CSV table of C-alpha atoms in Angstrom, one decimal:
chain,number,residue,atom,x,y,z
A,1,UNK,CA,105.7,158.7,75.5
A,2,UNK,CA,106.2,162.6,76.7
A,3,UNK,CA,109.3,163.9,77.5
A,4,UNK,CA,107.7,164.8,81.0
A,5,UNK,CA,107.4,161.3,81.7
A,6,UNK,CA,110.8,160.1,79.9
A,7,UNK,CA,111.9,162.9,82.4
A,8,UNK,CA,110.2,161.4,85.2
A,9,UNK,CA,111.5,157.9,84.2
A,10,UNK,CA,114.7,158.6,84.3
A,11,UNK,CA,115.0,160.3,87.5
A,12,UNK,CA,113.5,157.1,88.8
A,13,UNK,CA,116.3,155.0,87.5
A,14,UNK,CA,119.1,156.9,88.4
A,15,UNK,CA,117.4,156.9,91.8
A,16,UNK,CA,117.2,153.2,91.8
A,17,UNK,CA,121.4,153.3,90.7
A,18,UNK,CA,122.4,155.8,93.3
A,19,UNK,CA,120.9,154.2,95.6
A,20,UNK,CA,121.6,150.6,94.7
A,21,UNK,CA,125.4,151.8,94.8
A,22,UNK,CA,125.6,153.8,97.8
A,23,UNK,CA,125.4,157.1,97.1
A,24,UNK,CA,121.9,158.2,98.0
A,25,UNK,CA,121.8,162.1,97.1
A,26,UNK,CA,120.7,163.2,100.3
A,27,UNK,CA,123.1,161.1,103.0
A,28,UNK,CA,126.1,163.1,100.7
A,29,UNK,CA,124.6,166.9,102.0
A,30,UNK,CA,124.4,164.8,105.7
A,31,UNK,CA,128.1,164.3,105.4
A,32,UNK,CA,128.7,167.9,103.8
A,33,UNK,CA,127.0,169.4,106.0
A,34,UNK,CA,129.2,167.3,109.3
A,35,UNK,CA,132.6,167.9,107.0
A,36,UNK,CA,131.1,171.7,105.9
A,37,UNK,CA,133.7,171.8,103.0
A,38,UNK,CA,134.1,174.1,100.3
A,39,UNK,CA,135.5,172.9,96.9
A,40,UNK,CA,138.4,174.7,97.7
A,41,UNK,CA,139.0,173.2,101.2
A,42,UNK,CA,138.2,170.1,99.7
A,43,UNK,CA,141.2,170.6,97.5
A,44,UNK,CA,143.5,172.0,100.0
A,45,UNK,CA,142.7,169.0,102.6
A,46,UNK,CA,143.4,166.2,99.4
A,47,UNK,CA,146.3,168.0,99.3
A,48,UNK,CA,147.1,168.1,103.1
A,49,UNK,CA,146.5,164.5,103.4
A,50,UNK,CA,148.1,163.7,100.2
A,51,UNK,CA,151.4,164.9,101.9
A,52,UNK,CA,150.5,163.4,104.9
A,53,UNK,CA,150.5,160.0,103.4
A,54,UNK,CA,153.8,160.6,101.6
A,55,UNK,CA,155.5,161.6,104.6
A,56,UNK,CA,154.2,159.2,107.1
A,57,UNK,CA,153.1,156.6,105.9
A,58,UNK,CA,155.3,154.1,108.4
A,59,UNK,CA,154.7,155.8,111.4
A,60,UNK,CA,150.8,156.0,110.2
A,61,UNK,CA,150.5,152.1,109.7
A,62,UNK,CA,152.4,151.5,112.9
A,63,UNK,CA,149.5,153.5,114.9
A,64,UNK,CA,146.3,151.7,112.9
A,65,UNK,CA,147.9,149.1,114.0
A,66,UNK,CA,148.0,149.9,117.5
A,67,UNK,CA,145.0,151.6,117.3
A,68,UNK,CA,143.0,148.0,116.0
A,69,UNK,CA,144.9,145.7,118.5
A,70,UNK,CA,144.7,148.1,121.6
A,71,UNK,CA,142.2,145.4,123.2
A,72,UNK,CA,142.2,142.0,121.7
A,73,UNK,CA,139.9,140.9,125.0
A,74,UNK,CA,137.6,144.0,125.0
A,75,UNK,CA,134.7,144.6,122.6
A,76,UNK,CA,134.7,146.2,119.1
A,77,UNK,CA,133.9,149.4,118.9
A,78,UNK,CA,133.9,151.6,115.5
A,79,UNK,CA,132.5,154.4,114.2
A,80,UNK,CA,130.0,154.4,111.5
A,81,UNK,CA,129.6,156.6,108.0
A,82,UNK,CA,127.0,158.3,109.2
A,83,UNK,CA,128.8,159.1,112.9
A,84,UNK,CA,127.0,156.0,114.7
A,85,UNK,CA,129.2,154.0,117.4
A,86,UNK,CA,128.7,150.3,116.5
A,87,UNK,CA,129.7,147.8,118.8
A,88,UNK,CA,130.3,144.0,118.9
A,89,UNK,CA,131.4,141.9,121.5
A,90,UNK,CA,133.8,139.5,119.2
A,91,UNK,CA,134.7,139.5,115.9
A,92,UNK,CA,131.4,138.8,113.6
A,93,UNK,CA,131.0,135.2,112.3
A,94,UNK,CA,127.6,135.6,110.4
A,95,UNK,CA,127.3,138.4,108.6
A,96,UNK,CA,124.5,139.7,106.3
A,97,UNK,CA,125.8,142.6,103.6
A,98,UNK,CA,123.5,145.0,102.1
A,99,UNK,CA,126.1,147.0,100.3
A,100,UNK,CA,128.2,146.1,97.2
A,101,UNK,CA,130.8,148.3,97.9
A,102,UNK,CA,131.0,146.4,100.9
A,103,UNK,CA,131.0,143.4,99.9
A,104,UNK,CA,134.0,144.2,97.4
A,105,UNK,CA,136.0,144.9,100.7
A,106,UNK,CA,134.9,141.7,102.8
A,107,UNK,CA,136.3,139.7,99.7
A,108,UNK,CA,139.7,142.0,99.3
A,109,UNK,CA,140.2,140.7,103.5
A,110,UNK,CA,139.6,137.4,102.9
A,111,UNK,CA,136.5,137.5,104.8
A,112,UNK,CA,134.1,135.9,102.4
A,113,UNK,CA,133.2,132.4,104.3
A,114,UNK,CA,131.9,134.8,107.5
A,115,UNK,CA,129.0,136.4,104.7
A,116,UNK,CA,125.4,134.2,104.8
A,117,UNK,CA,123.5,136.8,102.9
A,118,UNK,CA,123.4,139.9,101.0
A,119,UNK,CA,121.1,142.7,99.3
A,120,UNK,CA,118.6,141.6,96.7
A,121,UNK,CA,119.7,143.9,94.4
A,122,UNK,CA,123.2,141.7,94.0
A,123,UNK,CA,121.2,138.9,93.6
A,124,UNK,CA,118.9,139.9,90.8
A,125,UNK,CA,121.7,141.6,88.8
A,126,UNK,CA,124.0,138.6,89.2
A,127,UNK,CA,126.4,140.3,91.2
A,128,UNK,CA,129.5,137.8,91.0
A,129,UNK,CA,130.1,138.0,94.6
A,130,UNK,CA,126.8,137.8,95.3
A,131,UNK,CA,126.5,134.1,93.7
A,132,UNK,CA,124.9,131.3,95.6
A,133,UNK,CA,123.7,133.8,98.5
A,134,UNK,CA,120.6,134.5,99.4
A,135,UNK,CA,118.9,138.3,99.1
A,136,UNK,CA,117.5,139.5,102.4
A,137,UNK,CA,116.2,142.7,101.4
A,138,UNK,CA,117.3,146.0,99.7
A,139,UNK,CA,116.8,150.2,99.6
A,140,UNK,CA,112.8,149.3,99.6
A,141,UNK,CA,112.9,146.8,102.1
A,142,UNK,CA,114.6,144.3,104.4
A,143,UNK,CA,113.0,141.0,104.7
A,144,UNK,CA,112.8,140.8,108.6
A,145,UNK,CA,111.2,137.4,109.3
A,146,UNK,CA,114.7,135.9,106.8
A,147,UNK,CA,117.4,137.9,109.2
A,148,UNK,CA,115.6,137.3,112.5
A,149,UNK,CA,115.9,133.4,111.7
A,150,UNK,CA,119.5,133.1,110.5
A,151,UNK,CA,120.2,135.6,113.8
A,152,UNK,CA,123.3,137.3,112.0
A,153,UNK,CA,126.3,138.9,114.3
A,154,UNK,CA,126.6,141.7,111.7
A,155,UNK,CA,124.2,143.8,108.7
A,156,UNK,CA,126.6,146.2,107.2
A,157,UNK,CA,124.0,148.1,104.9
A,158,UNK,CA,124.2,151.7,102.6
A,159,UNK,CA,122.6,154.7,104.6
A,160,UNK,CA,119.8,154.3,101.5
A,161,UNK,CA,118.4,151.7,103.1
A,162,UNK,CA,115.2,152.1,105.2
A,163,UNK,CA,115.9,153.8,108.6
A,164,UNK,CA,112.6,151.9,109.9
A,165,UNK,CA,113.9,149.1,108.9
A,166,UNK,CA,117.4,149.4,110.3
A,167,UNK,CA,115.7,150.6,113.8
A,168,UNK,CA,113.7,147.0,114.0
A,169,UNK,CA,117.0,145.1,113.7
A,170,UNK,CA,118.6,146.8,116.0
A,171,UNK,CA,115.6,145.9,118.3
A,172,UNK,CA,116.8,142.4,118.1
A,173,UNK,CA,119.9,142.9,119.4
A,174,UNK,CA,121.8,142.9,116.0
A,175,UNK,CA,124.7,145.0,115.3
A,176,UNK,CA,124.2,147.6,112.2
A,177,UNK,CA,126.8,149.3,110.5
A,178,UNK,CA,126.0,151.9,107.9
A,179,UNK,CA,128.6,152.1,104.9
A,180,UNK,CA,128.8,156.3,104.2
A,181,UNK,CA,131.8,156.8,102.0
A,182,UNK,CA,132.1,160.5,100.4
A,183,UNK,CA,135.7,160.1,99.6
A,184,UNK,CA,138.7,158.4,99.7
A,185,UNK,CA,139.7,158.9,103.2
A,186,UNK,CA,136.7,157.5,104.2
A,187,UNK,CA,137.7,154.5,101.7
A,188,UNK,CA,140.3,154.4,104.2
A,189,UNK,CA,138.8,154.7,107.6
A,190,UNK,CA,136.0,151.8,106.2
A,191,UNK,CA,138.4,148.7,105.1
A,192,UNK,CA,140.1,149.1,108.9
A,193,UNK,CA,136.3,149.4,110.2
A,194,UNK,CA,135.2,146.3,107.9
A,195,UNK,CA,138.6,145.0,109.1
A,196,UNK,CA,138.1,145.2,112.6
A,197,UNK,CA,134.0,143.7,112.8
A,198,UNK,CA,135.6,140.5,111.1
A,199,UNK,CA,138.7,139.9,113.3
A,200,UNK,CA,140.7,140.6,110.0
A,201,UNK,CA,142.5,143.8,111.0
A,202,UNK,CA,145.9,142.7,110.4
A,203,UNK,CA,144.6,142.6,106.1
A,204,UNK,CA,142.6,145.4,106.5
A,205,UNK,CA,145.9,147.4,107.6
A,206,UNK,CA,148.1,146.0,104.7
A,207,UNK,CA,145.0,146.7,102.0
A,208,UNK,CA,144.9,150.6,103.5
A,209,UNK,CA,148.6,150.6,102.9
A,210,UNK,CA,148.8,149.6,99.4
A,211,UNK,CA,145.4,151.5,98.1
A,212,UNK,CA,147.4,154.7,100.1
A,213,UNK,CA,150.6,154.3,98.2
A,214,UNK,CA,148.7,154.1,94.7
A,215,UNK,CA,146.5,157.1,95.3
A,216,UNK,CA,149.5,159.1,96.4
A,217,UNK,CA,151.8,157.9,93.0
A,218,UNK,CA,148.8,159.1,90.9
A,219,UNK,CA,148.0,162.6,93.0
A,220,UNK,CA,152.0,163.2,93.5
A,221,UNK,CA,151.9,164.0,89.6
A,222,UNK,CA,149.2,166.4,89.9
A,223,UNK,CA,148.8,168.2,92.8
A,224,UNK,CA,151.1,170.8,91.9
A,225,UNK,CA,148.9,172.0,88.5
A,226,UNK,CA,147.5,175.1,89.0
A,227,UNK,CA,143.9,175.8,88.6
A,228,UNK,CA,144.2,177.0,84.9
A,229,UNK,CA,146.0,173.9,84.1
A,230,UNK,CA,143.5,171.4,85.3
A,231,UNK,CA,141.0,170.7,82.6
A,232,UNK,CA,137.4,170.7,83.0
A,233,UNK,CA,135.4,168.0,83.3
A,234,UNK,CA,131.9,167.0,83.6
A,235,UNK,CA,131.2,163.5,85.0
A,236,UNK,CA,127.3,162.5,83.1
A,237,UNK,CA,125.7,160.3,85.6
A,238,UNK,CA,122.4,160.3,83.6
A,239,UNK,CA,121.9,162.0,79.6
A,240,UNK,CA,117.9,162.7,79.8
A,241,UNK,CA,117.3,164.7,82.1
A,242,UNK,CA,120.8,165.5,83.0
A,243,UNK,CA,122.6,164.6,86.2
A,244,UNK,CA,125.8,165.3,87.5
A,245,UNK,CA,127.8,165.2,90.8
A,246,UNK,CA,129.0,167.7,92.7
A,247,UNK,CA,131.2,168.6,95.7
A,248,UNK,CA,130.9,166.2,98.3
A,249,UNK,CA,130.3,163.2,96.4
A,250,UNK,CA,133.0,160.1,96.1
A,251,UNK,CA,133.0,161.3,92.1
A,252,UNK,CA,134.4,164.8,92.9
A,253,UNK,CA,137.0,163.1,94.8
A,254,UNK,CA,138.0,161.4,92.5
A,255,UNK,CA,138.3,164.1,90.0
A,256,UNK,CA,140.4,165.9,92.0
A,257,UNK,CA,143.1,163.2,93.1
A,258,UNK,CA,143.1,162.8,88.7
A,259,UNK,CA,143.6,166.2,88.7
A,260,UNK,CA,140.8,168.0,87.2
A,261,UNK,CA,138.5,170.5,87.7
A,262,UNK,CA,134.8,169.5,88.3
A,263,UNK,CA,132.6,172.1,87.0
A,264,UNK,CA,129.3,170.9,88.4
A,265,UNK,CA,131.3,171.4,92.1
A,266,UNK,CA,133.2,175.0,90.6
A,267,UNK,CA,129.5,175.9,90.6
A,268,UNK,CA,128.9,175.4,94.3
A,269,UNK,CA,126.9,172.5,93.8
A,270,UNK,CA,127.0,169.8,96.0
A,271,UNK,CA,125.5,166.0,96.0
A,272,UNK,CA,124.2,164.2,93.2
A,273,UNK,CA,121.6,166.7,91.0
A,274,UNK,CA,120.5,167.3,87.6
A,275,UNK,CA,122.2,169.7,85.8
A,276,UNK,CA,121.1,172.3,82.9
A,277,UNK,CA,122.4,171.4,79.3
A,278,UNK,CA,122.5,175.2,79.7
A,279,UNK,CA,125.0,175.3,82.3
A,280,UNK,CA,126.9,172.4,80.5
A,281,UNK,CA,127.2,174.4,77.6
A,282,UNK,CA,128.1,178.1,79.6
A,283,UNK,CA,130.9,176.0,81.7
A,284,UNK,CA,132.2,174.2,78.3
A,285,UNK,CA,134.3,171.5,80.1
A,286,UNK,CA,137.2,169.7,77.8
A,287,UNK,CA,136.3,166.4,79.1
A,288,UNK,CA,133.2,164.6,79.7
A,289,UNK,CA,133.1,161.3,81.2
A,290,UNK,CA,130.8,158.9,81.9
A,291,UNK,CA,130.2,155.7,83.4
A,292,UNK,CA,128.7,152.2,81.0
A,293,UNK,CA,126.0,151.6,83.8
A,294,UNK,CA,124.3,154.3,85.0
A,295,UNK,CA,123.1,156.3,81.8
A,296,UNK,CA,121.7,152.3,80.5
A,297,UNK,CA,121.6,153.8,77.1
A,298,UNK,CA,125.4,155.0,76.2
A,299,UNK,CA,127.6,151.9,76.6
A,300,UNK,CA,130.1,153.8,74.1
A,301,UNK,CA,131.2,157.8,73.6
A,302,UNK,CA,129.1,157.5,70.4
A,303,UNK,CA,126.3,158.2,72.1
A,304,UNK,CA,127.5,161.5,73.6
A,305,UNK,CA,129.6,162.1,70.7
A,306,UNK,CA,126.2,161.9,68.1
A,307,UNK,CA,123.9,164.0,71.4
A,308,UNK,CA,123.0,167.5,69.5
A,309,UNK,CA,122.4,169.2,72.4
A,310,UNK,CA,126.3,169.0,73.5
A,311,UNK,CA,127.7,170.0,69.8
A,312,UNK,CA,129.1,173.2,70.8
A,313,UNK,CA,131.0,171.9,74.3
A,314,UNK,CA,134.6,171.2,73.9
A,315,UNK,CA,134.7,168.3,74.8
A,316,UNK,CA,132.6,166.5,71.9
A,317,UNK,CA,134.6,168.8,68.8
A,318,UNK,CA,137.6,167.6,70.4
A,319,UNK,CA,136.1,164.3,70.9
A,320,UNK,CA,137.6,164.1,74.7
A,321,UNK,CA,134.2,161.8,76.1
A,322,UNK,CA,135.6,159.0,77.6
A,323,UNK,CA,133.4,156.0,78.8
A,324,UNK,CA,134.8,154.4,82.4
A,325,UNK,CA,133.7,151.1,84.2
A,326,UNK,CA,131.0,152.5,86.2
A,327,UNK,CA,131.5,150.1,89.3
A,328,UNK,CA,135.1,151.5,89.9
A,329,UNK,CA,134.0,155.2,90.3
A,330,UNK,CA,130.5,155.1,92.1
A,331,UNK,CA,131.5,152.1,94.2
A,332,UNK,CA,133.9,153.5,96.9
A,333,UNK,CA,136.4,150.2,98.4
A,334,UNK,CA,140.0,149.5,97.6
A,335,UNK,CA,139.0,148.6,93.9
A,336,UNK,CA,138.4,152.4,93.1
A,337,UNK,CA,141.8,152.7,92.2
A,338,UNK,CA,141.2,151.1,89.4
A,339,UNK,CA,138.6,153.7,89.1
A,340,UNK,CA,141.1,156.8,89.7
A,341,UNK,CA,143.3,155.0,87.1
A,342,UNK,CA,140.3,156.0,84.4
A,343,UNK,CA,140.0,159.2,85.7
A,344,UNK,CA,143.4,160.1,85.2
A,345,UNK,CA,144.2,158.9,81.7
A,346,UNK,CA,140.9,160.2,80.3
A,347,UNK,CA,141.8,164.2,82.3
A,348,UNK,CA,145.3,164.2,81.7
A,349,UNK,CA,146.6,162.0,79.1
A,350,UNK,CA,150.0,163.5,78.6
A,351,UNK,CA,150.8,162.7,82.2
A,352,UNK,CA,149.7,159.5,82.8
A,353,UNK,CA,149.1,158.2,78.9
A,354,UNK,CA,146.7,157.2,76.5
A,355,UNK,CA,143.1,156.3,77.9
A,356,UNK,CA,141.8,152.8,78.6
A,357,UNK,CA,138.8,151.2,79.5
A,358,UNK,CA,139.4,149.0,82.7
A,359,UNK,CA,137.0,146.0,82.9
């Protein structure tokens, strides 16, 4: 086989991952171009609501609360990822969910007995949550004749999926809210959302407040490093070709709340792209990480470790390559903590100690 068409190949798989997950490369510039952040603002706003979070955290709560339970009698009304105003009339019963991030979030609030179906992508990859649900679609295609007869109150679905598709349920009257998460506030902003659509606000406030006090114990170690203290790191999303993510994608987010330095988003590059070995190479990060899922062939940091093409970068002669549980960094819900916990023992090991793979 060519390397054109391994090339080709791959990009068709990572594709299928991205998209799979959430994180469709083109709905990130969408939300970079609504937030129009730089990597430095980025920074200076993590800090911002870092602080914010440390210093308010009561008074914070108290409002969310307020905020979910202004109206117990009136509809529901929140605001999608992608800026859309969903509203239902009661609190969902049937629910059908199309995104596994989602999904994670509906369990965390308890909400589990309201789902009747979910993506087929769960299904066929045996998706533990998924288990004894039907798949009514995915990113190619929702099976409309399936979610017209089970007549759900609710599709909460990844902004990958087809827009066509999302239009034609909407014709029949069914609610559709599009899961758009580029960092952790938005983490934030979705459990209340997801909270509210189920009539479980009340969990979805004390979830937010927990996930918010263990973000803030791991950034309150770190924001203060200055920029030639952070070390450089290079998150491999795929080996061959080479893919990376950038500034406004969950992945840079949480780099920077581990406190490190992203050199694909240093460059100015936003989203999800592929990335020269060239550039790899000029930037020379000191860690590289990747995740166990997405690359399908490196399960350990063997594989980068042994890669010729990355003998020369720091990272590898200092063997710094750190494999994480992909789910917990590419999936953004209240488990990515777990995720951030990774990030931060593999970037800066003498703060938070010795690396670990979290299952």
């Amino acid at each position: 086989m060519s390397k054109r068409i391994v090339s080709v190949i791959g990009i068709i798989m990572i594709m299928i991952m991205v998209a799979s997950l959430g994180i469709l490369p083109g709905c990130k510039n969408e939300v970079a171009e609504t937030e129009e952040k730089s990597v430095e603002v980025q920074e200076e706003n993590v800090e911002e609501d870092s602080d914010e979070v440390d210093e308010n955290a009561e008074e914070a709560t108290a409002e969310t609360e307020e905020g979910v339970q202004e109206d117990p009698d009136g509809p529901i009304v929140v605001t999608d990822g992608l800026g859309n105003e969903v509203t239902l009339e009661k609190p969902a019963e049937k629910v059908i969910v199309f995104a596994p991030s989602s999904l994670e979030t509906v369990d965390a609030l308890g909400g589990m007995d309201k789902v009747i179906g979910v993506d087929n992508w769960s299904v066929d990859n045996n998706e533990p949550l998924a288990e004894g649900f039907e798949g009514f679609g995915d990113y190619q295609g929702f099976n409309m004749e399936k979610i017209v007869e089970v007549d759900p109150d609710l599709l909460i679905v990844l902004s990958g999926n087809p827009p066509e598709d999302i239009e034609r349920v909407k014709e029949y009257g069914i609610p559709v809210y599009t899961a758009e998460v580029a960092s952790l506030e938005y983490v934030y902003s979705e459990i209340i959302n997801i909270g509210k659509m189920l009539g479980l606000e009340d969990r979805a406030v004390q979830v937010n407040v927990e996930l918010k006090a263990q973000v803030e114990e791991i950034y309150s170690k770190v924001k203060d490093l200055g920029e030639d203290e952070k070390p450089k790191v290079f998150y491999m999303v795929f080996n061959d070709p080479l893919w990376s993510a950038g500034s406004s994608t969950f992945i840079d987010d949480l780099i920077v709340y581990a406190g490190g330095l992203n050199i694909v988003s240093a460059d100015g590059i936003e989203g999800y792209v592929e990335y020269s070995v060239e550039k790899l190479i000029e930037n020379n990060p000191d860690i590289i990480i990747a995740g166990d899922g997405g690359m399908y062939d490196a399960k350990t940091s063997d594989f980068i470790l042994k890669d010729e093409r990355f003998a020369s970068v720091a990272a590898v002669i200092n063997g710094d390559v750190y494999i994480v549980t992909e789910k917990y960094v590419v999936r953004p819900n209240q488990n990515s903590i777990i995720g951030l916990t990774m990030l931060a023992t593999a970037i800066n090991p003498d703060i938070f100690g010795d690396f670990e793979m979290i299952k």
